[in-house]
Amino acid sequence: MSRVRFVVVSVATVLTMAATASLGLWQLDRAAQKTALEASIRARADLPAWSNAELLAAPDRSAALYRPVRLQGRWLPQHNVFLENRQMDGRTGFFLVTPLRLSGSEQTVLVQRGWVPRDFNDRLRVPAVDTPAGEVRVQGRLAPPPGRLYQFGEAGTGPIRQNIELAAYRLETGLPLLELSVQQTGDDEGPLRRHWPLPATDVQKHHGYAFQWFALCTLVAGLYLWFQIIQPRRKSNRRNGPEDAR
């Protein structure tokens, strides 16, 4: 019976160590992937800025996210959206999103123009933000559509919203929107703050998870060594000790 128990415990230990070691290696691989992604994002951020024509002619715009752009066009402030519960510099307020119709084209791109504070005494009041008329130049960087926050029900159609559903917003406004957005950069403008961070890749999180899995693997090995090999031998030596002495 003890022999069967030893085999069962040994097999279970080997399987557990293999699983935890594999999970640790997987976390290290994820960390390496995200490190490469972070390097790629930073490399794109240092590339020359695209113009209207270069943006529209790009075959795969999603591969150019976080590349700088210098665009010309006209704001469409009648379609302004204030995304609520958005944070910047540790404060909660709105992200102001305005479509920009690109010059020389009917194509339109959503521009995240910056963060503005919210009036917590009147939560339905829209902040006053100046929107220049006529042709404007916008400096920024390509980004995914504004990030989604958890919401109950539909996104809604008012000027204050939790999220923008790009397909629904395209139908609502009738605008030919590109499948991305622009985060406007440059100096703060009036109440607008533009301290956009690059996306966090959480590399350290994966290193921490890898350490935990490898530590668990080491613990399992140590427990097996102690309870299945060292402790039985010590007990055997104690039993045999008096007989050897006689």
mmCIF file of C-alpha atoms in Angstrom:
data_model
loop_
_atom_site.group_PDB
_atom_site.id
_atom_site.type_symbol
_atom_site.label_atom_id
_atom_site.label_comp_id
_atom_site.label_asym_id
_atom_site.label_seq_id
_atom_site.Cartn_x
_atom_site.Cartn_y
_atom_site.Cartn_z
ATOM 1 C CA MET A 1 0.000 0.000 0.000
ATOM 2 C CA SER A 2 2.816 2.425 0.853
ATOM 3 C CA ARG A 3 4.422 1.683 -2.520
ATOM 4 C CA VAL A 4 1.186 2.569 -4.354
ATOM 5 C CA ARG A 5 0.869 5.746 -2.300
ATOM 6 C CA PHE A 6 4.444 6.729 -3.143
ATOM 7 C CA VAL A 7 3.809 6.270 -6.872
ATOM 8 C CA VAL A 8 0.523 8.220 -6.774
ATOM 9 C CA VAL A 9 2.087 11.115 -4.852
ATOM 10 C CA SER A 10 5.106 11.128 -7.180
ATOM 11 C CA VAL A 11 2.954 11.267 -10.314
ATOM 12 C CA ALA A 12 0.767 14.018 -8.827
ATOM 13 C CA THR A 13 3.875 15.992 -7.876
ATOM 14 C CA VAL A 14 5.398 15.711 -11.345
ATOM 15 C CA LEU A 15 2.134 16.807 -12.991
ATOM 16 C CA THR A 16 1.735 19.745 -10.595
ATOM 17 C CA MET A 17 5.326 20.877 -11.132
ATOM 18 C CA ALA A 18 4.951 20.584 -14.907
ATOM 19 C CA ALA A 19 1.728 22.619 -14.850
ATOM 20 C CA THR A 20 3.059 25.391 -12.586
ATOM 21 C CA ALA A 21 6.372 25.608 -14.469
ATOM 22 C CA SER A 22 4.485 25.816 -17.782
ATOM 23 C CA LEU A 23 2.278 28.596 -16.434
ATOM 24 C CA GLY A 24 5.351 30.464 -15.222
ATOM 25 C CA LEU A 25 6.981 30.172 -18.644
ATOM 26 C CA TRP A 26 3.743 31.292 -20.291
ATOM 27 C CA GLN A 27 3.680 34.416 -18.120
ATOM 28 C CA LEU A 28 7.300 35.155 -19.070
ATOM 29 C CA ASP A 29 6.362 34.751 -22.730
ATOM 30 C CA ARG A 30 3.451 37.161 -22.277
ATOM 31 C CA ALA A 31 5.820 39.632 -20.628
ATOM 32 C CA ALA A 32 8.208 39.341 -23.585
ATOM 33 C CA GLN A 33 5.343 39.914 -26.045
ATOM 34 C CA LYS A 34 4.193 43.007 -24.182
ATOM 35 C CA THR A 35 7.749 44.307 -23.910
ATOM 36 C CA ALA A 36 8.021 44.004 -27.698
ATOM 37 C CA LEU A 37 4.625 45.733 -28.076
ATOM 38 C CA GLU A 38 5.732 48.575 -25.805
ATOM 39 C CA ALA A 39 8.935 48.998 -27.828
ATOM 40 C CA SER A 40 6.892 49.017 -31.040
ATOM 41 C CA ILE A 41 4.513 51.674 -29.682
ATOM 42 C CA ARG A 42 7.404 53.886 -28.605
ATOM 43 C CA ALA A 43 9.108 53.405 -31.960
ATOM 44 C CA ARG A 44 5.927 54.456 -33.797
ATOM 45 C CA ALA A 45 5.629 57.522 -31.563
ATOM 46 C CA ASP A 46 9.037 58.680 -32.880
ATOM 47 C CA LEU A 47 8.112 58.321 -36.572
ATOM 48 C CA PRO A 48 7.425 61.361 -38.785
ATOM 49 C CA ALA A 49 3.859 62.648 -38.556
ATOM 50 C CA TRP A 50 1.376 61.616 -41.231
ATOM 51 C CA SER A 51 -0.579 64.177 -43.224
ATOM 52 C CA ASN A 52 -4.182 63.808 -44.392
ATOM 53 C CA ALA A 53 -3.115 62.142 -47.632
ATOM 54 C CA GLU A 54 -0.753 59.704 -45.910
ATOM 55 C CA LEU A 55 -3.375 58.735 -43.356
ATOM 56 C CA LEU A 56 -6.056 58.136 -45.975
ATOM 57 C CA ALA A 57 -3.676 56.215 -48.253
ATOM 58 C CA ALA A 58 -2.386 53.893 -45.510
ATOM 59 C CA PRO A 59 -3.376 50.277 -46.317
ATOM 60 C CA ASP A 60 -3.482 49.186 -42.656
ATOM 61 C CA ARG A 61 -4.080 52.087 -40.284
ATOM 62 C CA SER A 62 -4.459 49.783 -37.283
ATOM 63 C CA ALA A 63 -0.765 48.881 -37.630
ATOM 64 C CA ALA A 64 0.134 52.567 -37.198
ATOM 65 C CA LEU A 65 -1.577 53.237 -33.866
ATOM 66 C CA TYR A 66 0.218 55.883 -31.751
ATOM 67 C CA ARG A 67 1.997 57.308 -34.784
ATOM 68 C CA PRO A 68 1.963 61.143 -34.850
ATOM 69 C CA VAL A 69 -0.334 62.953 -37.291
ATOM 70 C CA ARG A 70 -0.741 66.554 -38.427
ATOM 71 C CA LEU A 71 -4.187 66.858 -39.941
ATOM 72 C CA GLN A 72 -6.183 69.644 -41.564
ATOM 73 C CA GLY A 73 -9.923 69.839 -41.523
ATOM 74 C CA ARG A 74 -13.042 71.366 -40.029
ATOM 75 C CA TRP A 75 -14.533 70.609 -36.655
ATOM 76 C CA LEU A 76 -18.120 69.348 -36.518
ATOM 77 C CA PRO A 77 -19.060 70.598 -33.023
ATOM 78 C CA GLN A 78 -22.750 69.788 -33.535
ATOM 79 C CA HIS A 79 -21.685 66.174 -32.969
ATOM 80 C CA ASN A 80 -19.663 66.804 -29.796
ATOM 81 C CA VAL A 81 -19.733 63.991 -27.245
ATOM 82 C CA PHE A 82 -18.595 64.308 -23.631
ATOM 83 C CA LEU A 83 -17.542 60.886 -22.355
ATOM 84 C CA GLU A 84 -18.154 60.808 -18.617
ATOM 85 C CA ASN A 85 -16.231 59.201 -15.761
ATOM 86 C CA ARG A 86 -12.884 59.634 -17.536
ATOM 87 C CA GLN A 87 -9.716 60.271 -15.585
ATOM 88 C CA MET A 88 -6.626 62.351 -16.206
ATOM 89 C CA ASP A 89 -3.974 63.253 -13.643
ATOM 90 C CA GLY A 90 -6.040 61.528 -10.964
ATOM 91 C CA ARG A 91 -9.159 63.655 -11.554
ATOM 92 C CA THR A 92 -12.513 62.509 -12.919
ATOM 93 C CA GLY A 93 -14.313 64.431 -15.634
ATOM 94 C CA PHE A 94 -15.088 64.227 -19.360
ATOM 95 C CA PHE A 95 -13.167 63.378 -22.498
ATOM 96 C CA LEU A 96 -14.375 65.733 -25.224
ATOM 97 C CA VAL A 97 -14.691 63.937 -28.570
ATOM 98 C CA THR A 98 -15.337 65.942 -31.751
ATOM 99 C CA PRO A 99 -15.418 64.685 -35.358
ATOM 100 C CA LEU A 100 -12.943 66.327 -37.739
ATOM 101 C CA ARG A 101 -13.824 66.345 -41.442
ATOM 102 C CA LEU A 102 -10.524 66.005 -43.269
ATOM 103 C CA SER A 103 -9.730 68.653 -45.873
ATOM 104 C CA GLY A 104 -10.015 67.483 -49.467
ATOM 105 C CA SER A 105 -12.121 64.492 -48.454
ATOM 106 C CA GLU A 106 -15.488 63.484 -47.049
ATOM 107 C CA GLN A 107 -13.726 61.188 -44.599
ATOM 108 C CA THR A 108 -14.049 62.074 -40.930
ATOM 109 C CA VAL A 109 -12.054 61.040 -37.887
ATOM 110 C CA LEU A 110 -13.011 61.206 -34.219
ATOM 111 C CA VAL A 111 -10.621 63.422 -32.265
ATOM 112 C CA GLN A 112 -10.236 63.049 -28.526
ATOM 113 C CA ARG A 113 -9.565 66.723 -27.911
ATOM 114 C CA GLY A 114 -8.738 66.455 -24.216
ATOM 115 C CA TRP A 115 -10.065 66.158 -20.690
ATOM 116 C CA VAL A 116 -12.357 68.724 -19.070
ATOM 117 C CA PRO A 117 -13.625 68.882 -15.478
ATOM 118 C CA ARG A 118 -17.209 68.138 -14.617
ATOM 119 C CA ASP A 119 -19.595 70.333 -12.663
ATOM 120 C CA PHE A 120 -20.595 68.005 -9.823
ATOM 121 C CA ASN A 121 -23.274 70.456 -8.672
ATOM 122 C CA ASP A 122 -25.037 70.126 -12.034
ATOM 123 C CA ARG A 123 -24.096 66.784 -13.543
ATOM 124 C CA LEU A 124 -26.080 67.488 -16.723
ATOM 125 C CA ARG A 125 -24.247 70.732 -17.534
ATOM 126 C CA VAL A 126 -21.975 70.507 -20.563
ATOM 127 C CA PRO A 127 -18.638 72.305 -20.074
ATOM 128 C CA ALA A 128 -18.036 75.372 -22.225
ATOM 129 C CA VAL A 129 -15.220 74.585 -24.664
ATOM 130 C CA ASP A 130 -14.277 76.861 -27.556
ATOM 131 C CA THR A 131 -14.315 75.141 -30.963
ATOM 132 C CA PRO A 132 -12.645 77.169 -33.728
ATOM 133 C CA ALA A 133 -14.625 77.573 -36.939
ATOM 134 C CA GLY A 134 -13.149 77.164 -40.397
ATOM 135 C CA GLU A 135 -10.010 75.268 -41.385
ATOM 136 C CA VAL A 136 -7.902 74.048 -38.462
ATOM 137 C CA ARG A 137 -4.670 72.118 -38.045
ATOM 138 C CA VAL A 138 -4.720 69.327 -35.495
ATOM 139 C CA GLN A 139 -1.615 67.751 -34.040
ATOM 140 C CA GLY A 140 -2.044 64.383 -32.373
ATOM 141 C CA ARG A 141 -1.418 60.680 -32.529
ATOM 142 C CA LEU A 142 -3.457 57.804 -33.874
ATOM 143 C CA ALA A 143 -5.270 55.790 -31.240
ATOM 144 C CA PRO A 144 -8.019 53.175 -30.989
ATOM 145 C CA PRO A 145 -11.583 54.475 -30.642
ATOM 146 C CA PRO A 146 -12.229 55.851 -27.131
ATOM 147 C CA GLY A 147 -12.032 53.111 -24.536
ATOM 148 C CA ARG A 148 -15.225 51.586 -23.234
ATOM 149 C CA LEU A 149 -16.350 51.698 -19.635
ATOM 150 C CA TYR A 150 -18.938 49.400 -18.104
ATOM 151 C CA GLN A 151 -22.465 50.703 -18.612
ATOM 152 C CA PHE A 152 -26.041 49.651 -17.946
ATOM 153 C CA GLY A 153 -28.212 49.528 -21.052
ATOM 154 C CA GLU A 154 -27.571 51.334 -24.309
ATOM 155 C CA ALA A 155 -24.924 53.995 -24.867
ATOM 156 C CA GLY A 156 -27.534 56.725 -25.479
ATOM 157 C CA THR A 157 -27.485 59.587 -27.983
ATOM 158 C CA GLY A 158 -27.124 62.742 -25.885
ATOM 159 C CA PRO A 159 -24.057 64.982 -25.622
ATOM 160 C CA ILE A 160 -23.057 63.258 -22.354
ATOM 161 C CA ARG A 161 -22.456 59.535 -22.712
ATOM 162 C CA GLN A 162 -20.645 56.717 -21.019
ATOM 163 C CA ASN A 163 -19.285 55.296 -24.283
ATOM 164 C CA ILE A 164 -19.283 55.794 -28.031
ATOM 165 C CA GLU A 165 -20.327 52.814 -30.098
ATOM 166 C CA LEU A 166 -18.529 53.657 -33.335
ATOM 167 C CA ALA A 167 -20.915 51.780 -35.648
ATOM 168 C CA ALA A 168 -23.997 53.245 -33.947
ATOM 169 C CA TYR A 169 -22.466 56.724 -33.876
ATOM 170 C CA ARG A 170 -21.718 56.446 -37.606
ATOM 171 C CA LEU A 171 -25.381 55.630 -38.291
ATOM 172 C CA GLU A 172 -26.582 58.354 -35.925
ATOM 173 C CA THR A 173 -24.508 61.117 -37.503
ATOM 174 C CA GLY A 174 -24.259 59.843 -41.089
ATOM 175 C CA LEU A 175 -20.514 60.566 -41.014
ATOM 176 C CA PRO A 176 -18.019 58.367 -42.895
ATOM 177 C CA LEU A 177 -15.831 57.743 -39.853
ATOM 178 C CA LEU A 178 -12.437 56.070 -39.934
ATOM 179 C CA GLU A 179 -12.065 52.985 -37.731
ATOM 180 C CA LEU A 180 -9.797 54.732 -35.243
ATOM 181 C CA SER A 181 -9.450 58.043 -33.430
ATOM 182 C CA VAL A 182 -6.858 60.745 -32.860
ATOM 183 C CA GLN A 183 -5.714 61.880 -29.426
ATOM 184 C CA GLN A 184 -4.986 65.575 -29.844
ATOM 185 C CA THR A 185 -1.636 66.570 -28.379
ATOM 186 C CA GLY A 186 0.167 69.839 -27.834
ATOM 187 C CA ASP A 187 -0.352 72.465 -25.167
ATOM 188 C CA ASP A 188 -3.434 72.504 -22.971
ATOM 189 C CA GLU A 189 -6.151 74.696 -24.471
ATOM 190 C CA GLY A 190 -8.467 76.543 -22.135
ATOM 191 C CA PRO A 191 -10.104 73.930 -19.887
ATOM 192 C CA LEU A 192 -8.824 71.071 -22.068
ATOM 193 C CA ARG A 193 -5.999 68.966 -20.620
ATOM 194 C CA ARG A 194 -3.976 66.706 -22.929
ATOM 195 C CA HIS A 195 -1.724 64.628 -20.709
ATOM 196 C CA TRP A 196 -2.334 61.391 -22.597
ATOM 197 C CA PRO A 197 -0.279 58.446 -21.318
ATOM 198 C CA LEU A 198 0.881 55.735 -23.681
ATOM 199 C CA PRO A 199 -1.047 52.498 -23.098
ATOM 200 C CA ALA A 200 0.141 50.468 -20.119
ATOM 201 C CA THR A 201 1.397 47.011 -21.058
ATOM 202 C CA ASP A 202 1.523 45.640 -17.469
ATOM 203 C CA VAL A 203 4.823 43.832 -18.020
ATOM 204 C CA GLN A 204 5.587 43.831 -14.297
ATOM 205 C CA LYS A 205 2.262 42.097 -13.615
ATOM 206 C CA HIS A 206 3.307 39.144 -15.776
ATOM 207 C CA HIS A 207 6.712 38.968 -14.085
ATOM 208 C CA GLY A 208 4.924 38.868 -10.730
ATOM 209 C CA TYR A 209 2.614 36.064 -11.861
ATOM 210 C CA ALA A 210 5.600 34.130 -13.255
ATOM 211 C CA PHE A 211 7.381 34.441 -9.901
ATOM 212 C CA GLN A 212 4.300 33.105 -8.096
ATOM 213 C CA TRP A 213 4.014 30.072 -10.396
ATOM 214 C CA PHE A 214 7.722 29.258 -10.140
ATOM 215 C CA ALA A 215 7.578 29.704 -6.359
ATOM 216 C CA LEU A 216 4.638 27.279 -6.186
ATOM 217 C CA CYS A 217 6.554 24.809 -8.356
ATOM 218 C CA THR A 218 9.552 25.068 -6.020
ATOM 219 C CA LEU A 219 7.314 24.661 -2.954
ATOM 220 C CA VAL A 220 5.746 21.497 -4.373
ATOM 221 C CA ALA A 221 9.200 20.081 -5.085
ATOM 222 C CA GLY A 222 10.376 20.940 -1.577
ATOM 223 C CA LEU A 223 7.330 19.385 0.087
ATOM 224 C CA TYR A 224 7.721 16.220 -1.978
ATOM 225 C CA LEU A 225 11.407 15.968 -1.113
ATOM 226 C CA TRP A 226 10.714 16.469 2.598
ATOM 227 C CA PHE A 227 7.672 14.238 3.084
ATOM 228 C CA GLN A 228 8.481 11.472 0.578
ATOM 229 C CA ILE A 229 12.248 11.148 0.843
ATOM 230 C CA ILE A 230 13.919 12.957 3.756
ATOM 231 C CA GLN A 231 11.347 12.347 6.504
ATOM 232 C CA PRO A 232 10.848 8.606 5.747
ATOM 233 C CA ARG A 233 14.613 8.082 5.766
ATOM 234 C CA ARG A 234 14.956 9.863 9.081
ATOM 235 C CA LYS A 235 12.225 7.695 10.568
ATOM 236 C CA SER A 236 13.878 4.581 9.160
ATOM 237 C CA ASN A 237 17.251 5.608 10.600
ATOM 238 C CA ARG A 238 15.701 6.199 14.040
ATOM 239 C CA ARG A 239 14.064 2.769 13.983
ATOM 240 C CA ASN A 240 17.242 1.040 12.874
ATOM 241 C CA GLY A 241 19.551 2.971 15.146
ATOM 242 C CA PRO A 242 19.072 0.946 18.414
ATOM 243 C CA GLU A 243 19.321 -2.366 16.565
ATOM 244 C CA ASP A 244 22.620 -1.341 14.981
ATOM 245 C CA ALA A 245 23.892 -0.284 18.396
ATOM 246 C CA ARG A 246 23.185 -3.765 19.830
#
